[in-house]
PDB file of C-alpha atoms in Angstrom:
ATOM      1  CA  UNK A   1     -35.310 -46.190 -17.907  1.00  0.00           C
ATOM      2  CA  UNK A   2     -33.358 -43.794 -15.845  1.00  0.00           C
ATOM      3  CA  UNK A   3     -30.635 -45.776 -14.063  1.00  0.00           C
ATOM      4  CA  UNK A   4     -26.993 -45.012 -13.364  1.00  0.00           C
ATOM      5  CA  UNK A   5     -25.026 -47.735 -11.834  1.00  0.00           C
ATOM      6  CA  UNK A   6     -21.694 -46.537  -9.960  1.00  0.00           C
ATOM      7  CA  UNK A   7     -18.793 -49.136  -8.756  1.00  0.00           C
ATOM      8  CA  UNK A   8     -17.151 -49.452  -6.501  1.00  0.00           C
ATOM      9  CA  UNK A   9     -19.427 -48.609  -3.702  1.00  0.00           C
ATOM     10  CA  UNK A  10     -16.622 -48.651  -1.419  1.00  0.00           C
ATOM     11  CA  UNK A  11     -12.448 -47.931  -2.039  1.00  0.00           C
ATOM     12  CA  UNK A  12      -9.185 -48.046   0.220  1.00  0.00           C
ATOM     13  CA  UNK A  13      -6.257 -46.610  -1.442  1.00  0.00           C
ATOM     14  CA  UNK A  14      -2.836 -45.948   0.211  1.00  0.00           C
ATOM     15  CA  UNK A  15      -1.955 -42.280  -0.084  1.00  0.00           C
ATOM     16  CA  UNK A  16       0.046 -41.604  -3.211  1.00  0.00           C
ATOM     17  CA  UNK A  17      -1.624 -44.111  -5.135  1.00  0.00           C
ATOM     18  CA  UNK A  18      -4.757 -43.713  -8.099  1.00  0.00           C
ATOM     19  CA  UNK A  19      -8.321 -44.607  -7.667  1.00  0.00           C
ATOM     20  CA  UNK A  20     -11.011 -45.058 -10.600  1.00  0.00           C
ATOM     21  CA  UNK A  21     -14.548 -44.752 -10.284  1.00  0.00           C
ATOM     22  CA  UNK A  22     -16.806 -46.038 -13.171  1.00  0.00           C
ATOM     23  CA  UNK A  23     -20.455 -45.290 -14.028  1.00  0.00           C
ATOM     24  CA  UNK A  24     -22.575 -46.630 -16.388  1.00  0.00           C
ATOM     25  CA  UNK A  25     -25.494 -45.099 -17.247  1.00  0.00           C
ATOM     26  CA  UNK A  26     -28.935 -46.327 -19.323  1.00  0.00           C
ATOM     27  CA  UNK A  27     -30.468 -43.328 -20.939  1.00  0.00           C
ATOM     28  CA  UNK A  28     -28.862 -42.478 -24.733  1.00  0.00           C
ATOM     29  CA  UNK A  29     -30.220 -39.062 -24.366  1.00  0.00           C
ATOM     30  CA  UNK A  30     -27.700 -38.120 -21.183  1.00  0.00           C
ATOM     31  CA  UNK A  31     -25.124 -35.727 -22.725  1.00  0.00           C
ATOM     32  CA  UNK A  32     -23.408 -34.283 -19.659  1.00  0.00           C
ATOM     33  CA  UNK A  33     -21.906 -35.869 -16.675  1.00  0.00           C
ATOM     34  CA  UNK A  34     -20.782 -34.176 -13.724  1.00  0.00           C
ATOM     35  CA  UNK A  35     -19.026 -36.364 -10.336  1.00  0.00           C
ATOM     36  CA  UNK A  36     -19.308 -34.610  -6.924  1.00  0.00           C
ATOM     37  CA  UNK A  37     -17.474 -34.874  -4.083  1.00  0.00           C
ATOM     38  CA  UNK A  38     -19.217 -34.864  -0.501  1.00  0.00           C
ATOM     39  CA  UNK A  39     -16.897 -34.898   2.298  1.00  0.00           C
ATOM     40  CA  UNK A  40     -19.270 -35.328   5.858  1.00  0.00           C
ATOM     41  CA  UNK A  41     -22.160 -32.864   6.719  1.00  0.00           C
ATOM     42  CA  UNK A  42     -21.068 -30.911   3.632  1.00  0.00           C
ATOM     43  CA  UNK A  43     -22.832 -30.242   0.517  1.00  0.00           C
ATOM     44  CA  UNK A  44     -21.885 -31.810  -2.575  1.00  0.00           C
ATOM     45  CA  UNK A  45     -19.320 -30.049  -4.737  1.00  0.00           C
ATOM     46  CA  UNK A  46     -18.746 -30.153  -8.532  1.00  0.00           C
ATOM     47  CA  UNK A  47     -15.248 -31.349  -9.227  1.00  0.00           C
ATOM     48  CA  UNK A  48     -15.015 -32.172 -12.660  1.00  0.00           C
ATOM     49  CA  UNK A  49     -17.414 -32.876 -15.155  1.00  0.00           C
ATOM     50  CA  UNK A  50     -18.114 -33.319 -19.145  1.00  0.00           C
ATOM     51  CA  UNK A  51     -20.073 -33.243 -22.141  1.00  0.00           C
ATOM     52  CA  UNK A  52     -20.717 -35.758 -24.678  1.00  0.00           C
ATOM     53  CA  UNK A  53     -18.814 -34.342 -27.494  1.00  0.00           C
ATOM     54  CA  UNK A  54     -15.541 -34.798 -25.436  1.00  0.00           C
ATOM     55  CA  UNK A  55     -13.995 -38.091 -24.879  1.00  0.00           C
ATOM     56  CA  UNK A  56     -11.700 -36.845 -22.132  1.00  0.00           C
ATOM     57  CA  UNK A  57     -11.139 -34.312 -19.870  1.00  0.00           C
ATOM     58  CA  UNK A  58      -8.577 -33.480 -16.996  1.00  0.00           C
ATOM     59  CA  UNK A  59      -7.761 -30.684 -14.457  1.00  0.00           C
ATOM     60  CA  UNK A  60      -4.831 -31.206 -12.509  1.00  0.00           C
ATOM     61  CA  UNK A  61      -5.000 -34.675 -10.741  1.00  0.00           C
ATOM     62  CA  UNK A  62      -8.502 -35.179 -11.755  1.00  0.00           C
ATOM     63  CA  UNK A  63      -9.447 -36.958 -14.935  1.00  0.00           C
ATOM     64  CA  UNK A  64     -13.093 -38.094 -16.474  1.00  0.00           C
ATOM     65  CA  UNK A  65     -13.437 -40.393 -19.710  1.00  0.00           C
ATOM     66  CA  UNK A  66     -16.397 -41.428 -21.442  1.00  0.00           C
ATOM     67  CA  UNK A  67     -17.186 -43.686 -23.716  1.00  0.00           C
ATOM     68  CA  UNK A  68     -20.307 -42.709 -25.233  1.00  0.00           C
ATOM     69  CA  UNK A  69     -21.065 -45.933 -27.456  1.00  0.00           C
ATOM     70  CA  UNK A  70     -20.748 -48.386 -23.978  1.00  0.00           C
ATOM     71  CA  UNK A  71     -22.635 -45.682 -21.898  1.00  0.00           C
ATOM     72  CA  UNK A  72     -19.729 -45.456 -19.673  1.00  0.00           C
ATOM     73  CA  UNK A  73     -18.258 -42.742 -17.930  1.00  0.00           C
ATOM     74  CA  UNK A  74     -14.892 -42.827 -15.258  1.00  0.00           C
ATOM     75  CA  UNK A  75     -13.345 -40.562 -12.628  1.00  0.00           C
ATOM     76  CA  UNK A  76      -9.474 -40.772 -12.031  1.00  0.00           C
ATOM     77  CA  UNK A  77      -7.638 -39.457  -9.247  1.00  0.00           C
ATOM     78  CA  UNK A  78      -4.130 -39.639  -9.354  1.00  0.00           C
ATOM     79  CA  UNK A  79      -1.749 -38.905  -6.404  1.00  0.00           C
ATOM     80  CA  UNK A  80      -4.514 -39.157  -3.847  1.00  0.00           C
ATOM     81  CA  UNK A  81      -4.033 -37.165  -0.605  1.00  0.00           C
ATOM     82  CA  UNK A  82      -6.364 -37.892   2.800  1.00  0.00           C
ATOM     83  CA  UNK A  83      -7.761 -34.469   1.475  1.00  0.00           C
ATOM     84  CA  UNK A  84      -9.351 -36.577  -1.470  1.00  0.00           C
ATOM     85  CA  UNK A  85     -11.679 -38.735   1.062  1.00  0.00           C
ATOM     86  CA  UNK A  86     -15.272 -38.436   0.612  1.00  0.00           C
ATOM     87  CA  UNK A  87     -18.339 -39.938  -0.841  1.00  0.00           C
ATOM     88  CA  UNK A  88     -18.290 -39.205  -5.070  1.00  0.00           C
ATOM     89  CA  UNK A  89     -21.165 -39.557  -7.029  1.00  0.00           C
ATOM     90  CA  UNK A  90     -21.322 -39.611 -10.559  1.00  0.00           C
ATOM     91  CA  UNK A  91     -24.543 -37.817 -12.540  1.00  0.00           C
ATOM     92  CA  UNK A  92     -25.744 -37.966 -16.058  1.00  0.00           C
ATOM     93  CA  UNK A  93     -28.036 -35.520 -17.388  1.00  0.00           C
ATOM     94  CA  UNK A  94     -31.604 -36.038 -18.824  1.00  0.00           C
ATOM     95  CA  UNK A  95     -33.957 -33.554 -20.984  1.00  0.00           C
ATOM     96  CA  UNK A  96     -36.967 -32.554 -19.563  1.00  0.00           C
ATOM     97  CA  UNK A  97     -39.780 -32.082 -21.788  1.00  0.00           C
ATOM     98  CA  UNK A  98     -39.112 -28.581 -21.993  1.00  0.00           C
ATOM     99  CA  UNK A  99     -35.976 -28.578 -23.579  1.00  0.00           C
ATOM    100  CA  UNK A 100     -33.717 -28.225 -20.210  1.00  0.00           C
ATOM    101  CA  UNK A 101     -31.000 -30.452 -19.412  1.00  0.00           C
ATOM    102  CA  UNK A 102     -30.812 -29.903 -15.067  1.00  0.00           C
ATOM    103  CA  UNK A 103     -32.499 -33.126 -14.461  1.00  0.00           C
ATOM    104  CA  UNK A 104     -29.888 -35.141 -12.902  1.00  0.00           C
ATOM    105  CA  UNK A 105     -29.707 -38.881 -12.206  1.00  0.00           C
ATOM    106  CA  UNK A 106     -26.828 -39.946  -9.424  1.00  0.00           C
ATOM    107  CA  UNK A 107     -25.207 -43.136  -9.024  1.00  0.00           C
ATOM    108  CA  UNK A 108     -25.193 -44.928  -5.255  1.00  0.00           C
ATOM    109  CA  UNK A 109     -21.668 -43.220  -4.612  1.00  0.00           C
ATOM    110  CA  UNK A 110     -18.482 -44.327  -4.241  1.00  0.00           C
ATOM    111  CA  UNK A 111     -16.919 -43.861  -0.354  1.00  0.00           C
ATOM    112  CA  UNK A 112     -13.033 -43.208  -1.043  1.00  0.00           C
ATOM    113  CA  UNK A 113     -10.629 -43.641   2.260  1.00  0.00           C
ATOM    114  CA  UNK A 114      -7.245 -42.890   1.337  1.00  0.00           C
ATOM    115  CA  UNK A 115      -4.901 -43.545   4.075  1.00  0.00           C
ATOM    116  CA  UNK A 116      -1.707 -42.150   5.273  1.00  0.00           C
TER     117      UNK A 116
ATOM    118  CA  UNK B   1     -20.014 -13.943  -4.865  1.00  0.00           C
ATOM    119  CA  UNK B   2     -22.082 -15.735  -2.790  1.00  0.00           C
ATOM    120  CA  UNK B   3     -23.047 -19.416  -3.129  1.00  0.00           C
ATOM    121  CA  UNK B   4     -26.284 -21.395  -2.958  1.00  0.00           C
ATOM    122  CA  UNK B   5     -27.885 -20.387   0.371  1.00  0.00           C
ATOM    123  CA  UNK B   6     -30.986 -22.437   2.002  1.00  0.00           C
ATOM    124  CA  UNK B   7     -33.213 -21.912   4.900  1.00  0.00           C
ATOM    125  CA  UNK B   8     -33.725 -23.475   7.332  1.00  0.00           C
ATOM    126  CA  UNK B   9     -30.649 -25.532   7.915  1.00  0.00           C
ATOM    127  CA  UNK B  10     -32.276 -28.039  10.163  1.00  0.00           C
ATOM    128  CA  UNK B  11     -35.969 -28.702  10.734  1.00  0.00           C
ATOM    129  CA  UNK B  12     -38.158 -30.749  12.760  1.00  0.00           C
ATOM    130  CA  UNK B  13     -41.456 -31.703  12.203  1.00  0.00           C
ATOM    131  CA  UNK B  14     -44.289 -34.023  13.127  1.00  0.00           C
ATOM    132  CA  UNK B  15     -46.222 -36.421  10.588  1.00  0.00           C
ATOM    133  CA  UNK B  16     -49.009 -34.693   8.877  1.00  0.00           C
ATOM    134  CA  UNK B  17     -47.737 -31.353   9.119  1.00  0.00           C
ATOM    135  CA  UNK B  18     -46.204 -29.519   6.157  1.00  0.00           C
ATOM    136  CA  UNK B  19     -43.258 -27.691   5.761  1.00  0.00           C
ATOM    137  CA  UNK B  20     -41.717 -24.878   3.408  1.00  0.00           C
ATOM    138  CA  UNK B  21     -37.912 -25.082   2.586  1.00  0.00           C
ATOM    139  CA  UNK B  22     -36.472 -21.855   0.803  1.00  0.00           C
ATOM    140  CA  UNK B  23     -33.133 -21.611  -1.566  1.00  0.00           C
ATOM    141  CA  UNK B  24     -31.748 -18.909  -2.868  1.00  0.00           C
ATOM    142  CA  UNK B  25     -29.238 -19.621  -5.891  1.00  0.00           C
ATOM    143  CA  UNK B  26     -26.090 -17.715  -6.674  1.00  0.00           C
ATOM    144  CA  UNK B  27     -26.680 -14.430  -7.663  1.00  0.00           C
ATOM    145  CA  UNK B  28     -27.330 -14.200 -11.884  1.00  0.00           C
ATOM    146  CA  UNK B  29     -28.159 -17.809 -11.679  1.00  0.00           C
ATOM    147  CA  UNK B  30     -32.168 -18.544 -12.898  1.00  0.00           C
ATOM    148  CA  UNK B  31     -32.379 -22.433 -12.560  1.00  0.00           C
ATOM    149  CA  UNK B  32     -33.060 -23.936  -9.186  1.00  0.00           C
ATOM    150  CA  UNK B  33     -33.055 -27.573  -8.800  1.00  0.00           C
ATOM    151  CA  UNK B  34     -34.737 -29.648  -5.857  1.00  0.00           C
ATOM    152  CA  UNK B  35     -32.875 -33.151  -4.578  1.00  0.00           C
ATOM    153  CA  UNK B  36     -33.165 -35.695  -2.029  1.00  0.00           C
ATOM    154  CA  UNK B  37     -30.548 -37.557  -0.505  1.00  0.00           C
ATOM    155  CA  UNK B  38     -31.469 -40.001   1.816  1.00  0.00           C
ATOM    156  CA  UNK B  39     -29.074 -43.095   2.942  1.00  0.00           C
ATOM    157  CA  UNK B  40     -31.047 -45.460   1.485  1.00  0.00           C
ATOM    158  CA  UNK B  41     -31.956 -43.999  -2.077  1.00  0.00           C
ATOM    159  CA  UNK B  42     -29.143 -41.476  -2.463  1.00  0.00           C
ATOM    160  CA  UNK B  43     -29.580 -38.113  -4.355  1.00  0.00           C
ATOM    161  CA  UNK B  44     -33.140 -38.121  -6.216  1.00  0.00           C
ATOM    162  CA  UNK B  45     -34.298 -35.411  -8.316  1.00  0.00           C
ATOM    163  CA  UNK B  46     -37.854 -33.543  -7.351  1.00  0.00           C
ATOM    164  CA  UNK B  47     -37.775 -30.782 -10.181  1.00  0.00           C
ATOM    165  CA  UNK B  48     -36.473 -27.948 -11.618  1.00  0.00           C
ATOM    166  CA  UNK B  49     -37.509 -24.222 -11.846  1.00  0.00           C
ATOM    167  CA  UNK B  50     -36.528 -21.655 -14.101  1.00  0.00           C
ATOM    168  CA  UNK B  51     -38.205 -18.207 -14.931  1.00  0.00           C
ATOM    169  CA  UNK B  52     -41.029 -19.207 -12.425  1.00  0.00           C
ATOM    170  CA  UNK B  53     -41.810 -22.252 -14.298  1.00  0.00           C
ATOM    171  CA  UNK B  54     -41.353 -25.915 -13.306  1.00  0.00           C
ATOM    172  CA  UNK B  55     -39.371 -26.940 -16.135  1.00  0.00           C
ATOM    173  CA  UNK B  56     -38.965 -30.999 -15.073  1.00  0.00           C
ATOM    174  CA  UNK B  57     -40.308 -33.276 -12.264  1.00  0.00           C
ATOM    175  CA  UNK B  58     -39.244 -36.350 -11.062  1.00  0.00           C
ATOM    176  CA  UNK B  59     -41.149 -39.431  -9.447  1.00  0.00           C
ATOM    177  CA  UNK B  60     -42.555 -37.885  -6.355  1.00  0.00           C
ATOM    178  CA  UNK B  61     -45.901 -37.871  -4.769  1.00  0.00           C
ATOM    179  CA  UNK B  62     -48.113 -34.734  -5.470  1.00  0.00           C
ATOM    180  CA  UNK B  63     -47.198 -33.964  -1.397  1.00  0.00           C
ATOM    181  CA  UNK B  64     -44.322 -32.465  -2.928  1.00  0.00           C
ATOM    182  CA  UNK B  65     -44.629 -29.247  -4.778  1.00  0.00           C
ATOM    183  CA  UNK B  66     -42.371 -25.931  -5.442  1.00  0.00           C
ATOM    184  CA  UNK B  67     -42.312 -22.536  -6.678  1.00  0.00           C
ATOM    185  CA  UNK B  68     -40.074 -19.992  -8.076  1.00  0.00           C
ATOM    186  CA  UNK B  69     -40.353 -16.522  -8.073  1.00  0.00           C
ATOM    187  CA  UNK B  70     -39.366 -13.317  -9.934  1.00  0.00           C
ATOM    188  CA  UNK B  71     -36.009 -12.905  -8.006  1.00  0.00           C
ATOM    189  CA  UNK B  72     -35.092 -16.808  -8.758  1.00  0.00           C
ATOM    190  CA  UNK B  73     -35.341 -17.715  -5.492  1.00  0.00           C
ATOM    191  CA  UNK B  74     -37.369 -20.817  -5.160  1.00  0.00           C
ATOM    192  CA  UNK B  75     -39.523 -22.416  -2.274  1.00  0.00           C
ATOM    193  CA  UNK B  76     -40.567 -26.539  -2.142  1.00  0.00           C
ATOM    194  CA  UNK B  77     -43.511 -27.520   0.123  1.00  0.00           C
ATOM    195  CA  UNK B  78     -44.169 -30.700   1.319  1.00  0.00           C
ATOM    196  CA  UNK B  79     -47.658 -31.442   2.723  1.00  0.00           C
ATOM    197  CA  UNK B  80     -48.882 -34.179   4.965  1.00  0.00           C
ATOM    198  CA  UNK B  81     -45.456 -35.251   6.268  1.00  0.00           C
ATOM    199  CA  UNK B  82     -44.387 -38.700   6.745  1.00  0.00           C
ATOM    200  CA  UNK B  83     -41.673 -40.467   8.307  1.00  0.00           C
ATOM    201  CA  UNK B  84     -40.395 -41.164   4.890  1.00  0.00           C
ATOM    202  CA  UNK B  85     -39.617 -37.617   4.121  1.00  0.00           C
ATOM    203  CA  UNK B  86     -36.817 -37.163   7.247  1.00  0.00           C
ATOM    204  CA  UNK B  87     -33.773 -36.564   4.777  1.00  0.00           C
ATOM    205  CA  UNK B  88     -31.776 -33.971   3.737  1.00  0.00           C
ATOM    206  CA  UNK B  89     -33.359 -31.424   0.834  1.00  0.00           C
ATOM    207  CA  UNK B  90     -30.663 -30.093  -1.064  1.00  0.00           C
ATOM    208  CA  UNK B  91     -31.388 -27.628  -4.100  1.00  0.00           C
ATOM    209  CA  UNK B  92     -28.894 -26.455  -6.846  1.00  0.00           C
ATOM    210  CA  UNK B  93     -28.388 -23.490  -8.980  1.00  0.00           C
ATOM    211  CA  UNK B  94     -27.525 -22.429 -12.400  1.00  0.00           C
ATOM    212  CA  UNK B  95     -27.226 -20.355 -15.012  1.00  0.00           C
ATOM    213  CA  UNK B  96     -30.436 -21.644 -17.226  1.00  0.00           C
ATOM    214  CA  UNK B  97     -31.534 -24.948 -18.019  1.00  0.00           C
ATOM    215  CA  UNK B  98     -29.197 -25.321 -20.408  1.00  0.00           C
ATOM    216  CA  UNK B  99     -25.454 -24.453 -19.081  1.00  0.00           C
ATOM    217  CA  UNK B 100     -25.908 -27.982 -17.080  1.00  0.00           C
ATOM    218  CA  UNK B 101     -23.359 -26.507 -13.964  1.00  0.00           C
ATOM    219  CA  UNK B 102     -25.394 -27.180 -11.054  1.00  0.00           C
ATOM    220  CA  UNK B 103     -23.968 -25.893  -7.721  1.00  0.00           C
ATOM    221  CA  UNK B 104     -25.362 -27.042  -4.379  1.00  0.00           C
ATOM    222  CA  UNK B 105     -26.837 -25.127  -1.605  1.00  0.00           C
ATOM    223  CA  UNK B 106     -25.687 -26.585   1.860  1.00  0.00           C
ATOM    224  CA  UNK B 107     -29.209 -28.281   2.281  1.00  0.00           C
ATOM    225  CA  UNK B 108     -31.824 -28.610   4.887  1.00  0.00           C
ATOM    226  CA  UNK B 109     -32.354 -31.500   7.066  1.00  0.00           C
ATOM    227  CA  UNK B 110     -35.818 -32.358   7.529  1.00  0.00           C
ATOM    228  CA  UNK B 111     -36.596 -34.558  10.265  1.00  0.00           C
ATOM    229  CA  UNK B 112     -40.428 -36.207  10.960  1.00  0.00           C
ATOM    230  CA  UNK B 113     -41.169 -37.697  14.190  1.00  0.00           C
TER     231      UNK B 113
END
């Protein structure tokens, strides 16, 4: 089925310190997976994403591993500011049945306060 | 360049009406993507347009329907409203169905009283 399960729905972090998001997701045929950030009454915004031939990518503070063979997928933040606090929600790709790969399933979201 | 633009922002509208949201994608871009987002079922997928054909649907009544036209820009319809359908429609853009990049217009919040 089309499922992907995000954790932790909800994360505190004291500024300065790193926060990890993980997804899991159920269809074998996903092979890209983007994570959005949403801050309130704002539209979400690609921050990072990747494809399944990569095992790792990073810009900057930002970070996203997968692990293809446990259908899992995780976003790192290192260094988090207040800046970073928003709702992120992690997406894996499916095929439609004409060849295209924009059908995206999201996780639940994950809301990320990072205090002062 | 410009980004993803939608119309109208905010909308209100009374069950058993219908409605017509527009989106515009980034200019160059020929994919247009439909979502959901609702606080209790989070970002669902409605379908997917490119070169004026629907190119993937996802589980939603026949209510809900969409179009694309020459220009890319895409409209979705949604007939006989319920209260159900108050949430905010957000639609994406890219390049084909095939570059993946999806980049979101600000949405339109649809409420139904």
């Amino acid at each position: 089925g089309e499922n992907v399960e995000q954790h932790p729905s909800t994360l505190s972090v004291q500024e300065g310190d790193s926060a990890v998001i993980k997804c899991t997701y159920s269809d074998s045929a996903s092979n890209y997976f983007p994570w959005y950030k949403q801050e309130l009454g704002k539209r979400p915004q690609l921050i990072i994403d990747i494809r399944s031939n990569v095992g790792e990518k990073k810009d900057q503070r930002i970070a996203v591993t997968l692990n293809k063979t446990a259908k899992h997928f995780s976003l790192h933040i290192t260094e988090t500011q207040p800046e970073d606090s928003a709702v992120y929600f992690c997406a894996a790709s499916l095929p439609s049945f004409s060849g295209g790969y924009n059908k995206l399933i999201f996780g639940a979201g994950t809301r990320l306060a990072v205090h002062p | 360049k410009a980004g993803v633009t939608q119309t109208p922002r905010y909308l209100i509208k009374t069950r058993g009406q219908q409605v017509t949201l527009s989106c515009s994608p980034i200019s160059g871009h020929r994919s247009v993507s439909w979502y959901q987002q609702t606080p209790g079922q989070g970002l669902q997928f409605l379908f997917e347009y490119f070169s004026e054909t629907q190119r993937n649907k996802g589980n939603f009544p026949g209510r809900f329907s969409g179009r694309q036209f020459s220009n890319s820009r895409s409209e979705m319809n949604v007939s006989t409203l319920e209260l159900g359908d108050s949430a905010l429609y957000l639609c994406a853009s890219s390049w084909t169905s095939e570059t993946y990049e999806q980049y979101f217009g600000p949405g339109t919040r649809l409420t139904v009283t």
